[in-house]
Tab-separated table of C-alpha atoms (C1' of nucleotides) in Angstrom:
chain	number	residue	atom	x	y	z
A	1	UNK	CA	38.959	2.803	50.480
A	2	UNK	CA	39.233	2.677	46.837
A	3	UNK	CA	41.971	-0.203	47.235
A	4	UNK	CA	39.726	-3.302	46.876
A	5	UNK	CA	41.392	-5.533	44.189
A	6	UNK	CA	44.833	-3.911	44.532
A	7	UNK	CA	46.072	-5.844	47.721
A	8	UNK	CA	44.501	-8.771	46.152
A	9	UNK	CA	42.310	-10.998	47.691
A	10	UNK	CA	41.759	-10.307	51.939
A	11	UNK	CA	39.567	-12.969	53.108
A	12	UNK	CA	37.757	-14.867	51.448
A	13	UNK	CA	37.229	-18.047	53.878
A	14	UNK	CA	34.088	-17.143	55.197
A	15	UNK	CA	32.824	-14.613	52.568
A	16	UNK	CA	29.981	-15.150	49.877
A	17	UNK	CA	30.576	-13.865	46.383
A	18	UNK	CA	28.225	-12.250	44.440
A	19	UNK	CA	28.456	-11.702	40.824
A	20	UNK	CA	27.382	-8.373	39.709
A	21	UNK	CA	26.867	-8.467	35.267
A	22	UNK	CA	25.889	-5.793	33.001
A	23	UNK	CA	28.077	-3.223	34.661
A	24	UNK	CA	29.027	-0.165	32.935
A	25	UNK	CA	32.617	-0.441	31.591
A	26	UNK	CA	33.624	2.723	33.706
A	27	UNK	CA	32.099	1.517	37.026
A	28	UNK	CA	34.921	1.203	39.421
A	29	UNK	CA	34.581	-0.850	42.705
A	30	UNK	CA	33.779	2.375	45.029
A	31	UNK	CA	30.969	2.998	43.053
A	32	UNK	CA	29.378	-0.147	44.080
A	33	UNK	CA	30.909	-0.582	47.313
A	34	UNK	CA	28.398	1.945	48.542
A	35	UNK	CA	25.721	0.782	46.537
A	36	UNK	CA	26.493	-2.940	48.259
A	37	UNK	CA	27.653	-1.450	51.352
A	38	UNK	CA	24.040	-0.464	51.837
A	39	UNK	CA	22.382	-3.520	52.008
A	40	UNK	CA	24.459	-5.752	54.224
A	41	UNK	CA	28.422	-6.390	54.835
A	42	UNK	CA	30.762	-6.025	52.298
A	43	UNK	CA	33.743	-7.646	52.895
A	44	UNK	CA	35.478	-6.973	49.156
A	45	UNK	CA	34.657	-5.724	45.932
A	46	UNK	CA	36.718	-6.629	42.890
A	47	UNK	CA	36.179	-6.027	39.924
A	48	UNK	CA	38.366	-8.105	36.953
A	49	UNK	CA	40.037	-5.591	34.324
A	50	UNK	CA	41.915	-6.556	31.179
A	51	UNK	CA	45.346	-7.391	31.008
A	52	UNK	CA	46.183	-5.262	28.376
A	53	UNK	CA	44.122	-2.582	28.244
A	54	UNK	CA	43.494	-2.390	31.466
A	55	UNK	CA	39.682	-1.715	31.771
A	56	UNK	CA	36.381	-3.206	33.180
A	57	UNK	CA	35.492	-6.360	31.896
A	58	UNK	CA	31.838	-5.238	32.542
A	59	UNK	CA	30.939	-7.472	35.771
A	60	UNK	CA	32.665	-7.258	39.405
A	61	UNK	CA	32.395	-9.205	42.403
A	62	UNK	CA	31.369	-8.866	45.314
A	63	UNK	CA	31.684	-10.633	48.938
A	64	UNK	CA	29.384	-10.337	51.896
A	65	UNK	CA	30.352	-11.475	55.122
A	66	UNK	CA	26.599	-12.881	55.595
A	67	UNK	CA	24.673	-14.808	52.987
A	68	UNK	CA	21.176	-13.516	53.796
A	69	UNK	CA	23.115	-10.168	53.441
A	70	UNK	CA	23.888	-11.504	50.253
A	71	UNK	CA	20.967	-12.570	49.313
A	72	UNK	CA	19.406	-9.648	50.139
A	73	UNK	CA	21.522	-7.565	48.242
A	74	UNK	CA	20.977	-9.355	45.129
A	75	UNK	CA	17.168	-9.285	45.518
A	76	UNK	CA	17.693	-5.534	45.784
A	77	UNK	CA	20.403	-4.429	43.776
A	78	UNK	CA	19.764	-6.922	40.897
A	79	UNK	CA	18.257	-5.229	38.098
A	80	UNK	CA	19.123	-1.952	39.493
A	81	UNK	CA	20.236	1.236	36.843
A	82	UNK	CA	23.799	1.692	38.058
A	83	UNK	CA	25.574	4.673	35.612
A	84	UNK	CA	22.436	4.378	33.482
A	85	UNK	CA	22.796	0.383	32.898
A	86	UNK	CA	20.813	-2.285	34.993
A	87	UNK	CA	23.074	-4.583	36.154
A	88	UNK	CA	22.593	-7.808	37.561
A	89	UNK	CA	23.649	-9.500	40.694
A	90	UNK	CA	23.463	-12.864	41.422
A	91	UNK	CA	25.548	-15.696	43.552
A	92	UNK	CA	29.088	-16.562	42.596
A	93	UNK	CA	29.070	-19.780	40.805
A	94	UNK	CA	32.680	-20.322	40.712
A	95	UNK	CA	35.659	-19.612	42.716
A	96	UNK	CA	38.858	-17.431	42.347
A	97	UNK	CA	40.197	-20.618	41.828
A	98	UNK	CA	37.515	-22.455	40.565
A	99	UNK	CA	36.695	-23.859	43.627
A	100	UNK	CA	33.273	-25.229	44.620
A	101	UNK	CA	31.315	-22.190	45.410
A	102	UNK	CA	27.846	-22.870	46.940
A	103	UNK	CA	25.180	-19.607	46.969
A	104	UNK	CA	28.437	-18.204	46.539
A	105	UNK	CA	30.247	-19.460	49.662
A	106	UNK	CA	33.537	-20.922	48.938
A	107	UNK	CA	33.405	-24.363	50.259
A	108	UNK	CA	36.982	-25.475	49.391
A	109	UNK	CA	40.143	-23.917	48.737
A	110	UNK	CA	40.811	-25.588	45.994
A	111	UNK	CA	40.388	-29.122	44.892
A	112	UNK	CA	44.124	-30.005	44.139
A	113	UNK	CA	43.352	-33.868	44.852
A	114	UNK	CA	44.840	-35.504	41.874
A	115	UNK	CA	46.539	-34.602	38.838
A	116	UNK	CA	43.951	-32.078	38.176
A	117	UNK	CA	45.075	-29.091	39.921
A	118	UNK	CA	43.314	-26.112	38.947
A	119	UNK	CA	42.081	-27.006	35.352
A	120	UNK	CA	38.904	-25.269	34.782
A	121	UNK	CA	36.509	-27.206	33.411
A	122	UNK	CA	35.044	-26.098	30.660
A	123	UNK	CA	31.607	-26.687	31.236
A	124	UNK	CA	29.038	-25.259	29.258
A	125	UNK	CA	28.168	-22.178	31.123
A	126	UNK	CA	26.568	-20.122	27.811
A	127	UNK	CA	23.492	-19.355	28.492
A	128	UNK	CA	22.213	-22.047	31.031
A	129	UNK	CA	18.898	-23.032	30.409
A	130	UNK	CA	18.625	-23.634	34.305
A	131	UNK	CA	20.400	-20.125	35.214
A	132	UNK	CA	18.023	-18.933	33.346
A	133	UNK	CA	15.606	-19.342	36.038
A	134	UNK	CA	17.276	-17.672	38.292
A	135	UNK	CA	17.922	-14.694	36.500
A	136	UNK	CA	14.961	-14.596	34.414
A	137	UNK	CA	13.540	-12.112	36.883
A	138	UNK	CA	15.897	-9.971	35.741
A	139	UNK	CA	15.945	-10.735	31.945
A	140	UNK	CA	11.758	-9.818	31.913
A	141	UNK	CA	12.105	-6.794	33.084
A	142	UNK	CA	13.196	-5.251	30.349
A	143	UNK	CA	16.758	-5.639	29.325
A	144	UNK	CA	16.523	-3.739	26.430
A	145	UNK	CA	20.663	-5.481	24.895
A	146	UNK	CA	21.622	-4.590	22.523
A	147	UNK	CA	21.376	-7.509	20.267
A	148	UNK	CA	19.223	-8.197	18.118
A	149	UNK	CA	20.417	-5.597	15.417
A	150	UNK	CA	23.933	-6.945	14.797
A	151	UNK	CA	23.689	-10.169	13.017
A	152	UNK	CA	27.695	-11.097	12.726
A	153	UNK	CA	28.404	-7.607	13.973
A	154	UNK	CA	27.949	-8.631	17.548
A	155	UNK	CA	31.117	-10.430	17.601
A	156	UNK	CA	33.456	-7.368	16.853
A	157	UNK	CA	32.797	-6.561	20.262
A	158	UNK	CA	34.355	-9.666	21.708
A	159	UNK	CA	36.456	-9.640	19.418
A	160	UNK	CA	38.055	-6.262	19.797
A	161	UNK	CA	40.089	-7.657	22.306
A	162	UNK	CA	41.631	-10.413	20.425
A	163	UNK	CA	40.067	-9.129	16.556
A	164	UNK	CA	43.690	-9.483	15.400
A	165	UNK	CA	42.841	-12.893	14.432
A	166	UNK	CA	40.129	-15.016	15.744
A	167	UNK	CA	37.461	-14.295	12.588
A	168	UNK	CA	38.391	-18.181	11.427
A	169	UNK	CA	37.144	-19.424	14.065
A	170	UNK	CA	34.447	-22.240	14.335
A	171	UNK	CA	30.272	-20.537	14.762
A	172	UNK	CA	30.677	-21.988	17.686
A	173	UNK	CA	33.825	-21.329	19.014
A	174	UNK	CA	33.183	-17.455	19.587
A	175	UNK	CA	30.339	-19.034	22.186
A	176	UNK	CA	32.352	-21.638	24.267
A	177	UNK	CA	35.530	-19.167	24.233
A	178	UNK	CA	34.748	-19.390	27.956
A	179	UNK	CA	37.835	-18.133	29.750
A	180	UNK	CA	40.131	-18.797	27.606
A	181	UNK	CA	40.789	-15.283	26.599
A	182	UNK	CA	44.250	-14.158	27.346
A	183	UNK	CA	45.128	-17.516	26.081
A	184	UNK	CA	44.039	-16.662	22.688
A	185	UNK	CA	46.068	-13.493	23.452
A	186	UNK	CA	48.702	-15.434	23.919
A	187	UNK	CA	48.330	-17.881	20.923
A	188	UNK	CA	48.074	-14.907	18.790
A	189	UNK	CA	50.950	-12.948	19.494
A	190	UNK	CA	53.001	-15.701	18.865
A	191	UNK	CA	51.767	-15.876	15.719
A	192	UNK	CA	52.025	-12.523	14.821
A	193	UNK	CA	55.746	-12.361	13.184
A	194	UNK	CA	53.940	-14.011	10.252
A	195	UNK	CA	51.388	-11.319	9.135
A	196	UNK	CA	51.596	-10.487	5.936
A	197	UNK	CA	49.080	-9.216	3.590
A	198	UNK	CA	50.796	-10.916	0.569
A	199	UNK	CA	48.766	-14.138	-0.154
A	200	UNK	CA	51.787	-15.159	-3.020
A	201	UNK	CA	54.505	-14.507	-0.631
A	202	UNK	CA	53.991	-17.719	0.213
A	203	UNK	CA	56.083	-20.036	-2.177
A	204	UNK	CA	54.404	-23.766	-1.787
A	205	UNK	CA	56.543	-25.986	-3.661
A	206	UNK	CA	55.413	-29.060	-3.810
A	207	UNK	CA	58.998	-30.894	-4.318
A	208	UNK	CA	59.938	-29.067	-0.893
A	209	UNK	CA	59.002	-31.202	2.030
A	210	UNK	CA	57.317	-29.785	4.782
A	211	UNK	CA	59.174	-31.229	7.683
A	212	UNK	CA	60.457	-28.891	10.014
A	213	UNK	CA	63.951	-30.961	10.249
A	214	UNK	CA	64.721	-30.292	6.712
A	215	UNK	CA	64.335	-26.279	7.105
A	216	UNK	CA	67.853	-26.196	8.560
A	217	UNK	CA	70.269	-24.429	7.030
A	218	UNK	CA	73.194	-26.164	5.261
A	219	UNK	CA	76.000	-23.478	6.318
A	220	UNK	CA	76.821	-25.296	9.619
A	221	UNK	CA	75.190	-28.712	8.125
A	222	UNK	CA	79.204	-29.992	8.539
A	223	UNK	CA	80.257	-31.725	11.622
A	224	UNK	CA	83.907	-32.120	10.310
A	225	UNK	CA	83.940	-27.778	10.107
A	226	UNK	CA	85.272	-28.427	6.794
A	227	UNK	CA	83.282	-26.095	5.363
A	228	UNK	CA	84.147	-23.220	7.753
A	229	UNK	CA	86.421	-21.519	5.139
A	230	UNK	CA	83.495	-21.187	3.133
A	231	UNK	CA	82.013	-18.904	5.402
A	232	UNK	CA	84.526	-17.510	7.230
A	233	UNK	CA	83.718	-13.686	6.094
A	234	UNK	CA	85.623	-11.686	8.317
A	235	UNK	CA	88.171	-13.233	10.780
A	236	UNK	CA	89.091	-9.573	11.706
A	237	UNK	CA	85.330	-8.756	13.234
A	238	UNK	CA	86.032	-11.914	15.706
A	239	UNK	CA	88.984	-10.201	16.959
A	240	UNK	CA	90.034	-10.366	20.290
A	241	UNK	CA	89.649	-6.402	20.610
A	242	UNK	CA	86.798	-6.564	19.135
A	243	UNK	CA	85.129	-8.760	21.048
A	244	UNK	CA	86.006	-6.744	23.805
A	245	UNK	CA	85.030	-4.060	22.475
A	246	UNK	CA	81.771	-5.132	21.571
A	247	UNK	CA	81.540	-7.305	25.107
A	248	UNK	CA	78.933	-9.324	23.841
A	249	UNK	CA	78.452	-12.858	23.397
A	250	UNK	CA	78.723	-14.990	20.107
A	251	UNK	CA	75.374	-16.539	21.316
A	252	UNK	CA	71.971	-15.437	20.149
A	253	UNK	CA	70.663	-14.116	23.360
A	254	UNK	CA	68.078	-15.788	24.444
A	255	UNK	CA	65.444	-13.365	25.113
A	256	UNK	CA	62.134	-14.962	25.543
A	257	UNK	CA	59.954	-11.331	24.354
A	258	UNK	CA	56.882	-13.158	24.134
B	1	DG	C1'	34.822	8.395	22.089
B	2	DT	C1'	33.235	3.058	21.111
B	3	DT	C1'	31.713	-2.489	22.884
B	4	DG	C1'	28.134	-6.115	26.144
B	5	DA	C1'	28.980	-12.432	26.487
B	6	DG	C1'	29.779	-13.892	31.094
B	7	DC	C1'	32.515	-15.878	36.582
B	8	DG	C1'	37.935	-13.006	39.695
B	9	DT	C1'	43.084	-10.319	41.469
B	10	DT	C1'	48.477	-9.752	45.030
DNA sequence: GTTGAGCGTT
């Protein structure tokens, strides 16, 4: 039974989700199942990896099939040392899908009324004041994080993921990320044909206008084809045995990498 | 080999 999160989600209709935080980053699902397992019915555990790299994310979830099973579980198992780190367990407060969760219990699917399908709002979920209260139980014991010594330092860990480029981001920014991190992925990769570590590569004339429109080239800029014996290198390559030979198209292929 | 805010997959 150490397939939890690889046949995706079972059933979650009836289930209630808790989330477990401050998990080691080598805890796998069976070694909470048990640890779950033992205080009511788990349904599921799952526990969200990276995309790329392909390991814990440092929380999991997991589903009871009875909320004061639940409950129970997260009275017991919250603040517990699990591989030498005291995690923390508490209800589910959104959704898969972002759906309404209540003590963890999905209520809806997914409220796909109007336009808004699934956009997650981004509500401000850093540090909630009111959560707080919840899982202040938890915070007094003693949760001896590590923070405190890193001033600036503490980012590098959030960023290692996406520390390719993210350091120019707003003070802020690095807080209300939220879940928008394989976006960022994402964003950055498709910037990253453009790194180079020469500042004066760049060549910012001032008489050059920005527009995008103007960058194109002026070898094809004639519609009458007038100008094709200017660059008409090597009729011979275009050959017809060539071509065959080569058996590939004239057109850039479009091969969307990224 | 590492890290540590927070809410999830086929």
């Amino acid at each position: 039974m150490s397939h939890f999160g690889r046949s995706g989600p079972p059933d979650i209709k009836d289930t209630y989700s808790l989330l477990v935080l401050n998990v080691t980053f080598r805890t796998t699902a069976d070694d909470l199942f048990p640890l779950f397992d033992k205080y009511g019915k788990v349904v599921d555990v799952f526990i969200p990896r990276d995309r790329r790299t392909g390991d814990s994310r440092g929380f999991a979830f997991v589903r009871y099939k009875y909320q004061d099973e639940a409950q129970k579980a997260v009275e017991k198992l919250d603040g517990r040392v699990v591989d030498g780190r005291e995690i923390m367990v508490r209800f589910a407060k959104y959704g898969p899908n972002a759906e309404r969760i209540d003590k963890g219990r999905i209520l809806e699917p997914v409220q796909r009324t109007k336009g808004r399908s699934r956009s997650r709002s981004p509500r401000p979920r850093h540090r909630d004041h009111r959560d707080k209260d919840s899982r202040r139980r938890s915070r007094s014991r003693s949760r001896s994080r590590s923070k405190g010594r890193y001033d600036r330092d503490q980012y590098r860990g959030r960023d290692r993921d996406n520390r390719h480029r993210s350091r120019s981001r707003s003070p802020d920014y690095h807080k209300g990320r939220g879940r928008g991190k394989y976006d960022e992925d994402r964003r950055s990769r498709s910037r990253s044909h453009g790194r180079s570590a020469s500042p004066a590569r760049r060549s910012p004339s001032p008489r050059r206008s920005p527009s995008p429109r103007r960058i194109t080239p002026p070898r094809d800029a004639s519609p009458d084809g007038r100008n094709h014996k200017d660059r008409s290198p090597t009729p011979k390559s275009i050959s017809p045995r060539g071509r065959r030979a080569g058996s590939r198209s004239p057109l850039p292929r479009s091969d969307a990498d990224d």
